Coordinates of C-alpha atoms and ligand atoms in Angstrom, one line a residue:
X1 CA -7.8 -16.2 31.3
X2 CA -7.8 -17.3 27.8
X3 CA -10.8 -17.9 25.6
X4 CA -11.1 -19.6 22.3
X5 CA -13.8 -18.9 20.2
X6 CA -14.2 -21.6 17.7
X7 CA -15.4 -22.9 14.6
X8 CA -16.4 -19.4 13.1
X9 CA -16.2 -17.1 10.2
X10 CA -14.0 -13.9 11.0
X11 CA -15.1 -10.6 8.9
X12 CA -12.8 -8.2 9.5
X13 CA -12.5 -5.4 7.4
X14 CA -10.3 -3.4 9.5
X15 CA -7.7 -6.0 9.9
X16 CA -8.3 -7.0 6.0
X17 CA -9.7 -10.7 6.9
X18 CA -12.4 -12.8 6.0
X19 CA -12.6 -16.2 6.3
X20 CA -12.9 -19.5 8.6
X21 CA -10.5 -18.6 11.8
X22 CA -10.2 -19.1 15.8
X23 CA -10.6 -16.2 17.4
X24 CA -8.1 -16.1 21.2
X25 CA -8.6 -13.9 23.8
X26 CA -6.8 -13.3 26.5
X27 CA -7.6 -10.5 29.3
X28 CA -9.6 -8.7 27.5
X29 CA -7.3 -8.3 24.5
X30 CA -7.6 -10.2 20.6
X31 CA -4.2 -12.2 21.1
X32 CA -4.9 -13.8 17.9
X33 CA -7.1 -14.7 14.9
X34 CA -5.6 -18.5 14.1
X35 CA -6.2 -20.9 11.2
X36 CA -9.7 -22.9 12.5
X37 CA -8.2 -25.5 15.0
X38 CA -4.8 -24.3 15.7
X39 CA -5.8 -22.5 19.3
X40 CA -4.0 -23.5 22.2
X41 CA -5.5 -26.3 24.3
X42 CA -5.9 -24.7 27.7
X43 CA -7.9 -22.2 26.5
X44 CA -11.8 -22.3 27.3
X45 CA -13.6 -22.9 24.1
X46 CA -17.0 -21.9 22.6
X47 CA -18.6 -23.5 20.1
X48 CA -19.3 -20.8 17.3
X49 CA -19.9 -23.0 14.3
X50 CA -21.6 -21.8 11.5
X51 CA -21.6 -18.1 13.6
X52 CA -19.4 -15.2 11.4
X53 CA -17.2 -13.3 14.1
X54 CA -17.5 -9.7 13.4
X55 CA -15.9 -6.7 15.0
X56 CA -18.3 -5.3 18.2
X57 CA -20.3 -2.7 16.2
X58 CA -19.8 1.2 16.6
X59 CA -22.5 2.9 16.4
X60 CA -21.7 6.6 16.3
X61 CA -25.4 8.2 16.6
X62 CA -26.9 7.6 19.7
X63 CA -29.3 9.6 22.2
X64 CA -29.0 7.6 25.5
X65 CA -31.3 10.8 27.2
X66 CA -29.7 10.5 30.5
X67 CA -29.6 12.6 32.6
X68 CA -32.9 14.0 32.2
X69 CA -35.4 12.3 30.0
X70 CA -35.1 8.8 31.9
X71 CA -38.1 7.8 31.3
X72 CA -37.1 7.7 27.4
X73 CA -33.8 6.1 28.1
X74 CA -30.8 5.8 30.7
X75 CA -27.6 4.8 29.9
X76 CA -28.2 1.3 31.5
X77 CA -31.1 0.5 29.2
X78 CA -29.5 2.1 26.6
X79 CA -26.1 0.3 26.6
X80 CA -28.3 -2.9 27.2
X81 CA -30.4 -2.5 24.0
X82 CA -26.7 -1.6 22.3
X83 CA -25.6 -5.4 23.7
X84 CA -28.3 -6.5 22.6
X85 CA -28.0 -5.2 19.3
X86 CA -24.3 -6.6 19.0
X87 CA -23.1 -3.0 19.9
X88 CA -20.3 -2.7 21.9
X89 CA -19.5 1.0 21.5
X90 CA -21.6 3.9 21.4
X91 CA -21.3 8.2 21.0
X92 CA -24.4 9.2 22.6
X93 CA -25.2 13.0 21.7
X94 CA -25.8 16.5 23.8
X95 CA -29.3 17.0 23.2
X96 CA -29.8 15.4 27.4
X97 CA -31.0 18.2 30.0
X98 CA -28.9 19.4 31.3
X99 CA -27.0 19.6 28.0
X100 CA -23.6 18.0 27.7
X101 CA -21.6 21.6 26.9
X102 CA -20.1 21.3 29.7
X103 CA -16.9 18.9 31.4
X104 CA -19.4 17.9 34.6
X105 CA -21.9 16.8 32.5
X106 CA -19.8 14.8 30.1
X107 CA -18.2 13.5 33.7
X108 CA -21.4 12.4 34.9
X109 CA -21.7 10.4 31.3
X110 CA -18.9 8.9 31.5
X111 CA -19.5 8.3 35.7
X112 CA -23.1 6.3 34.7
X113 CA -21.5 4.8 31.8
X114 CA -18.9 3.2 34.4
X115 CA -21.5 2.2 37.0
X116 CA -24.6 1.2 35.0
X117 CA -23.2 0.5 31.1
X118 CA -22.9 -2.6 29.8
X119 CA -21.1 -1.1 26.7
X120 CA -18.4 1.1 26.2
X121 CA -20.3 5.0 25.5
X122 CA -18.3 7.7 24.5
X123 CA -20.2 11.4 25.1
X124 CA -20.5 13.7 22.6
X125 CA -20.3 17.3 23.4
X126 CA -22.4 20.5 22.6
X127 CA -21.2 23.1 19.5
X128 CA -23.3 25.8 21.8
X129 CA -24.5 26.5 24.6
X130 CA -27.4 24.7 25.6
X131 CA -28.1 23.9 22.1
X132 CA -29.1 27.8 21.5
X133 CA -27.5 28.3 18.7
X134 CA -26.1 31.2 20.1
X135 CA -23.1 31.2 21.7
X136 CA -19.9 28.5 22.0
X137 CA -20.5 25.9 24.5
X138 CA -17.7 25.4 27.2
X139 CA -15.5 23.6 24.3
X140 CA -12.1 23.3 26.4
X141 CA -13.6 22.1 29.0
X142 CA -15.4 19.5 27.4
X143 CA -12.3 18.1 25.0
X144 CA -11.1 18.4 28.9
X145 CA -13.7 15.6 29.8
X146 CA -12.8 13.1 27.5
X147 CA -16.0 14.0 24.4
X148 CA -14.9 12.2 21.2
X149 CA -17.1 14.8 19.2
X150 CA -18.9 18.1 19.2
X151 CA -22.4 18.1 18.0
X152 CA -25.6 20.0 18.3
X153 CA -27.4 17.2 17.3
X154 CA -30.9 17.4 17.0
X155 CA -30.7 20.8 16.8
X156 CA -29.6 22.5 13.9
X157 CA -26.7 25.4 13.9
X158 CA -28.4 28.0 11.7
X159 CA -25.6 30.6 12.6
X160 CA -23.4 30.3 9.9
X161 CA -20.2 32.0 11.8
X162 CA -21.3 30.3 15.3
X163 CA -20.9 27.2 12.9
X164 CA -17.1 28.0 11.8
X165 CA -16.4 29.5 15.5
X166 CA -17.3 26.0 16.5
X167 CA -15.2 24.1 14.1
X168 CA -12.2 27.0 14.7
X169 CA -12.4 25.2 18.3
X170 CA -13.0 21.9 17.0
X171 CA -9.7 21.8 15.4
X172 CA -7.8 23.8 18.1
X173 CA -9.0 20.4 20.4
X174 CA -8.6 17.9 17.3
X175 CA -12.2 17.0 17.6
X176 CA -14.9 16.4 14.4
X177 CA -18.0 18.4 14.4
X178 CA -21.3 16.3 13.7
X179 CA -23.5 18.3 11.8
X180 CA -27.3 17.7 11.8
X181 CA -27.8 19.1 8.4
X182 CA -31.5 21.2 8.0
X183 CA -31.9 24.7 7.1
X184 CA -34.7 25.4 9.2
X185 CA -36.3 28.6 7.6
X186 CA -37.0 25.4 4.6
X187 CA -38.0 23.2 7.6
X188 CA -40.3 24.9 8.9
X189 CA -43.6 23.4 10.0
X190 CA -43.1 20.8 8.1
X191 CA -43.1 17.2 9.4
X192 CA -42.6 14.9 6.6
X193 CA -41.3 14.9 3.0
X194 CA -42.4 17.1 0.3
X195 CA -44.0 15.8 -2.4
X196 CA -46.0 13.4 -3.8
X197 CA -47.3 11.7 -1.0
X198 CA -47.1 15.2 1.3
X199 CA -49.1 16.3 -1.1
X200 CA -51.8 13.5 -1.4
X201 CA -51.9 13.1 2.6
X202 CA -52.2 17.1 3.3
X203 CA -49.1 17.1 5.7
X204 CA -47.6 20.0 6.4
X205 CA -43.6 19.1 4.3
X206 CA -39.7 19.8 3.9
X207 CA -38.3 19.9 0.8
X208 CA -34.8 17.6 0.6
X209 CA -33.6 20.8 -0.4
X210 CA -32.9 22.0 3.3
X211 CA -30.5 19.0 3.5
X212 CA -28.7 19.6 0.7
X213 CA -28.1 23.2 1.2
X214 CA -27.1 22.9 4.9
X215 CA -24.7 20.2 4.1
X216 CA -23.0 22.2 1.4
X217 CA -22.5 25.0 4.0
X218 CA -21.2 23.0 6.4
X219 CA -18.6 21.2 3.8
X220 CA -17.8 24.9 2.5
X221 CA -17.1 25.6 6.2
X222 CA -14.9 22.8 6.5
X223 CA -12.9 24.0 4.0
X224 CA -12.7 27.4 5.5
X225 CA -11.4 26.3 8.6
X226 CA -9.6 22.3 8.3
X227 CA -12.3 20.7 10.5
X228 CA -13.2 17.3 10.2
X229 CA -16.7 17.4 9.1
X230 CA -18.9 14.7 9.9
X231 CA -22.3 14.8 8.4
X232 CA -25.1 12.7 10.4
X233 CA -27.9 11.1 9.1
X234 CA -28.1 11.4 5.0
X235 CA -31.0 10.9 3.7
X236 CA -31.3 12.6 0.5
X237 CA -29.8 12.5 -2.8
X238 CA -28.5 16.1 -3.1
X239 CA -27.0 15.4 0.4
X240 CA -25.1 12.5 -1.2
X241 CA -24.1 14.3 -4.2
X242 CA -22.7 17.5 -2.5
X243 CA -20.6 15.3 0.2
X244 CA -19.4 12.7 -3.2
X245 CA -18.0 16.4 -4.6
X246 CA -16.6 17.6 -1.7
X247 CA -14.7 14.3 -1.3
X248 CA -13.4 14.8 -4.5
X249 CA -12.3 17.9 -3.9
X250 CA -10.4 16.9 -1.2
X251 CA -12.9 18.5 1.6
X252 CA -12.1 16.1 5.2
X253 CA -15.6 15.1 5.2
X254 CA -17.1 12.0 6.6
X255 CA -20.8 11.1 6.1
X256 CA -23.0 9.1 8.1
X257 CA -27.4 7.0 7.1
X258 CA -29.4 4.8 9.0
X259 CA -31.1 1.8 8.1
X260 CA -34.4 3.7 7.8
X261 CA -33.6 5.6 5.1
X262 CA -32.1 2.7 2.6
X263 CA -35.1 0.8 4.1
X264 CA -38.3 3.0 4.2
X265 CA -39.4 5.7 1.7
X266 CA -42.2 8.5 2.6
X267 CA -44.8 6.3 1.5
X268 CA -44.5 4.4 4.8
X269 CA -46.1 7.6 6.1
X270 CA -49.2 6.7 4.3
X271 CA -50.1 4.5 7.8
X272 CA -50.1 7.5 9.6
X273 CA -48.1 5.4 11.9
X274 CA -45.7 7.9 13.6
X275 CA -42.9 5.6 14.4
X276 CA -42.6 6.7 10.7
X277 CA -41.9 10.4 11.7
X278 CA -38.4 10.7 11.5
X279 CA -35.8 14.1 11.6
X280 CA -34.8 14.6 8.5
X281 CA -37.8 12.8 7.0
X282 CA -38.1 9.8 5.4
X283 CA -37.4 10.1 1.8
X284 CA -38.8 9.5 -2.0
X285 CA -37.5 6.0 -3.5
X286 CA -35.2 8.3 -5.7
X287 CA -33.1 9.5 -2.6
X288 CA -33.2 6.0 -0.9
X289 CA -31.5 4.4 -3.8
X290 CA -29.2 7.4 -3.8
X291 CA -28.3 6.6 -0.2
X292 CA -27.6 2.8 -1.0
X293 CA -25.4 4.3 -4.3
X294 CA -23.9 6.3 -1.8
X295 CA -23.4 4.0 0.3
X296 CA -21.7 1.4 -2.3
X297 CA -19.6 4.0 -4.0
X298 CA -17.9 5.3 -0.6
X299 CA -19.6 8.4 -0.7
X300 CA -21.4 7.3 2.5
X301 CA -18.6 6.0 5.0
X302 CA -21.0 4.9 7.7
X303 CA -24.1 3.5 9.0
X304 CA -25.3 4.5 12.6
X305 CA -28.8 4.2 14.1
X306 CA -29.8 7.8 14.9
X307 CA -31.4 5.7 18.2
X308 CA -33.8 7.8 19.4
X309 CA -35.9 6.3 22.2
X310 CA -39.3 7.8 23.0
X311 CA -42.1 7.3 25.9
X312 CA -45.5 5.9 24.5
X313 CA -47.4 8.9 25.1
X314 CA -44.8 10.9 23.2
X315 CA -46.1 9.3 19.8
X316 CA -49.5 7.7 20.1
X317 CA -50.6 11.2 19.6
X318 CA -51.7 12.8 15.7
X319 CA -48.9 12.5 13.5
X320 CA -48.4 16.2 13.3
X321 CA -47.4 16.6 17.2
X322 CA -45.4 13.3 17.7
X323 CA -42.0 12.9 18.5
X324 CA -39.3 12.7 16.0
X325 CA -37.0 9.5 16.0
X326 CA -36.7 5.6 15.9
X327 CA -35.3 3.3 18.8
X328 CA -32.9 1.7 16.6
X329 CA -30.1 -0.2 18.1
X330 CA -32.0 -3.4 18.1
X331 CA -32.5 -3.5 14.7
X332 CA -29.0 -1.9 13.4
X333 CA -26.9 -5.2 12.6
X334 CA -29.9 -6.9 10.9
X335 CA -31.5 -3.9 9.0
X336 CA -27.8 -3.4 7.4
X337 CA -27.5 -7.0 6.7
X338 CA -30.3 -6.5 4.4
X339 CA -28.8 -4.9 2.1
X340 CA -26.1 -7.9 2.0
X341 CA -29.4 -10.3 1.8
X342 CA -31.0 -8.1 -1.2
X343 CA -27.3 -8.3 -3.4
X344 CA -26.8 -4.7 -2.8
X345 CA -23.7 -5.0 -1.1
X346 CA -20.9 -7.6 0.7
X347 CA -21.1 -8.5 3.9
X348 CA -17.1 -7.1 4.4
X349 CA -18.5 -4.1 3.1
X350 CA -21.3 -4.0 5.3
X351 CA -19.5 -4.6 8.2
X352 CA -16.9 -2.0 7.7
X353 CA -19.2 0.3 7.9
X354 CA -20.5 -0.6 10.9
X355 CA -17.2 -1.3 12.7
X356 CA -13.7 -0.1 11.1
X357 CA -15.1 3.3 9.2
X358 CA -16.8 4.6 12.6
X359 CA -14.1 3.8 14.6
X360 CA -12.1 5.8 12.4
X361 CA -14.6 8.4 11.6
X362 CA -14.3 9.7 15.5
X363 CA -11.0 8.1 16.4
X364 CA -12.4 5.7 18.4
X365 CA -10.7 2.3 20.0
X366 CA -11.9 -1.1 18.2
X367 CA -13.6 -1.6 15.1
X368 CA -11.1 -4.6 14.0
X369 CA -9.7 -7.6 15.5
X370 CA -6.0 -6.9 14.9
X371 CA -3.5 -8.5 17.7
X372 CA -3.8 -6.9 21.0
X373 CA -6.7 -4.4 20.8
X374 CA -9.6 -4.7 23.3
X375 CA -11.6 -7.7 22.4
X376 CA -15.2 -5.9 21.4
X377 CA -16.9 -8.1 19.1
X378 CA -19.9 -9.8 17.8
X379 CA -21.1 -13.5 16.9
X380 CA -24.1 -13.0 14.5
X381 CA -25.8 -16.3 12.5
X382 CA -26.6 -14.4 9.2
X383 CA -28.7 -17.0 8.5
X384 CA -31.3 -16.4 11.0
X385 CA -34.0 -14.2 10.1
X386 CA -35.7 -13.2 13.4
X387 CA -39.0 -11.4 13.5
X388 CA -39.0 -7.6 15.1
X389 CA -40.8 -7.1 18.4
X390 CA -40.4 -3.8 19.7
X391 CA -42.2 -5.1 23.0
X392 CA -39.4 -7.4 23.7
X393 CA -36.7 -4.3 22.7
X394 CA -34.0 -3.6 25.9
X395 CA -34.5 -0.2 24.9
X396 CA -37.1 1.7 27.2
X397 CA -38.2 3.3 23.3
X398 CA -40.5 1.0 21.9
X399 CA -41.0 3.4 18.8
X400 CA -39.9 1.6 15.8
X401 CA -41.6 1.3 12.2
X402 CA -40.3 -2.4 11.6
X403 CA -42.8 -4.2 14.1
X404 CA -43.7 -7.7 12.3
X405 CA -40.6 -7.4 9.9
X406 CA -38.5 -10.4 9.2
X407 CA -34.9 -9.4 9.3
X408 CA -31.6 -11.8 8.8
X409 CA -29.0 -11.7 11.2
X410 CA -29.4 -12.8 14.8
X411 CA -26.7 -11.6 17.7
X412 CA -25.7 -14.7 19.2
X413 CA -23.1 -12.8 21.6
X414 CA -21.7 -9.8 22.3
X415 CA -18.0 -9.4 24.2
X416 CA -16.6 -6.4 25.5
X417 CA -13.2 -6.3 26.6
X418 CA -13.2 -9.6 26.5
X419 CA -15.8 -10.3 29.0
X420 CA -19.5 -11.8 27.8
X421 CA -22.2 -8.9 28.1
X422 CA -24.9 -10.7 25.9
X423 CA -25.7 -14.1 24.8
X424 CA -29.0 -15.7 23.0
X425 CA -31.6 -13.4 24.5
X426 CA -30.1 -12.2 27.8
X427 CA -28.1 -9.7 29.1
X428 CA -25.0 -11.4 31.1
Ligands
LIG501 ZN1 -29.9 14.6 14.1

């Protein structure tokens, strides 16, 4: 079967493209990106005029809470709020219960991926046991399995030789190790940003300090042992400038933000709103232009959603004792696209770091449209703004801070391996 999508703008930082192009596919596969109009004629055609063509996007932070917080999340809704999001591919972390340190959980993963996903979901394993922090999770067993990554991910390694044990492993099984960077002892009761507005709202706060510091442990451990360091979530700008002098030193370190934090500042907590309460916390305006500097300069090679669906009850409750987390993979695409609309960046640079530098960042398939890889991709009209309605979110998680916020860049369709899986407002 071959189909022609036509009439559109390819992005493709991966493959080094941009520019008008027909896109072919045939079973499942990109057989070619053609000057507009030269597609064969027996091909079915749609009409993607005025619609840039983009690589499927990766998004490398997920928590898809299945098995065992369903109620937040499964892997169906999850994958469908991923389609819907003009995500094709997703690493979903080990924080479910039971935790994924072991190969039958990442098999069951992968089994409900299979049966229920729309999207292609790649499981990330444990660093530990349970998430303890204690001893080495089953780490053979799960590189066994088929994990792209080992993470303790939303928990924070605060064992410093449990840490370089872990990446000893990690190398042994050429996987990276995600680090969720927080020296707790700093953390401690605190659930938002210290300082000015901490300060002025009487919330208990963590100093951006415990980001930095934890980072540049984990980037000295790298060096110790030759992992591949990938540091989630930055949010601050000591984080940034510790990873931009590790790079330079020559340190395999990759670095991962989310939209919230080159979006929102701590002074969204002023609402008390707590689909503001994020983990690490959101941030001064200082450290949120250092992320977008970051960002720009290569420091930061990728943005993922940290998508971290929550039930209702689990944050209409005081700010102090909510949940921690955003249900982000709606809002992704068009949150990063900002930052294209507000002459902060290109769109080819935007994209690649939502498609090429995360595929490469875990050694993942996709993430360009070169000849014969599995067509994943995205048909976005950057021109639309749409308006954010977490209500209407395919996500169970209907946490999210940007209710009521105009944001460019609707996902007209999403194709995975070729096939359809979302188009104009429905799942297919
Ligand atoms: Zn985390």
């Amino acid at each position: 079967m071959k189909l022609l999508l036509k009439g559109g703008t390819v992005v493709d930082p991966g493959g080094g493209q941009s520019g008008p192009a027909d896109v072919l596919i045939e079973n499942g596969v990109i057989s070619d990106v053609l000057s507009p109009g030269a597609g064969p004629k027996d091909a079915d055609v749609i009409d993607v005029s005025k619609m840039t063509i983009i690589p499927g996007v990766i998004d490398i932070h997920t928590h898809l809470r299945e098995p065992g917080f369903e109620y937040k999340e499964t892997v169906a809704s999850g994958t469908r709020a991923a389609a819907a999001g003009g995500v094709t591919s997703v690493a979903c972390m080990a924080n479910t219960d039971p935790v994924n340190d072991n190969g039958q959980i990442t098999e069951y993963i992968l089994e409900k991926a299979e049966t229920t996903g729309v999207v292609r979901v790649y499981p990330v394993g444990a660093v530990s046991r349970g998430l303890s922090g204690e001893v080495l999770a089953e780490i053979g067993e799960l590189a066994a399995a088929g994990v792209c990554a080992l993470s303790d991910d939303g928990h924070v390694i605060s064992n410093s030789d449990l840490m370089r044990r872990g990446m000893e492993y990690a190398v042994t099984f050429d996987l990276p190790v995600i680090s969720h960077s927080e020296d707790m002892s700093l953390v401690a009761d605190g659930v938002m940003n210290e300082g000015f507005v901490s300060t002025e709202l009487g919330l208990p706060a963590n100093p951006p300090q415990a980001e930095e510091i934890m980072i540049f442990r984990d980037v000295t451990l790298a060096q110790l042992t030759g992992a591949r360091l990938h540091v989630a979530h930055i949010s601050t700008a000591g984080g940034v400038e510790v990873i931009r002098r590790a790079k330079e030193r020559g340190v395999a370190v990759t670095a991962e933000t989310c939209p919230h934090y080159f979006t929102l500042t701590d002074d969204a907590v002023r609402t008390f709103d707590t689909n503001t309460k994020v983990n690490p916390p959101l941030r001064s305006e200082e450290d949120r232009r250092a992320v977008i500097e970051g960002l720009k300069d290569g420091t930061i090679d990728v943005i993922a959603s940290d998508h971290a669906p929550h039930d209702i009850v689990e944050k209409a409750v005081e700010f102090s004792y909510a949940a921690s987390g955003i249900s982000g993979l709606e809002t992704l695409l068009s949150l990063s696209l900002q930052l294209v609309r507000d002459g902060e960046m290109t769109l080819f640079d935007v994209v690649e770091k939502l498609t090429i530098a995360p595929a490469r960042t875990l050694g993942l398939a996709g993430g360009t449209l070169a000849t014969g890889v599995p067509a994943d991709l995205t048909i976005v009209d950057t021109g639309e703004d749409w308006t954010v309605d977490p209500r209407a979110f395919f996500s169970k998680g209907k946490n999210s801070p940007f209710a009521g916020r105009s944001v460019p860049g609707r996902v007209k369709m999403t194709i995975v391996a070729g096939s359809i899986v979302y188009r104009e407002g429905a799942i297919v």
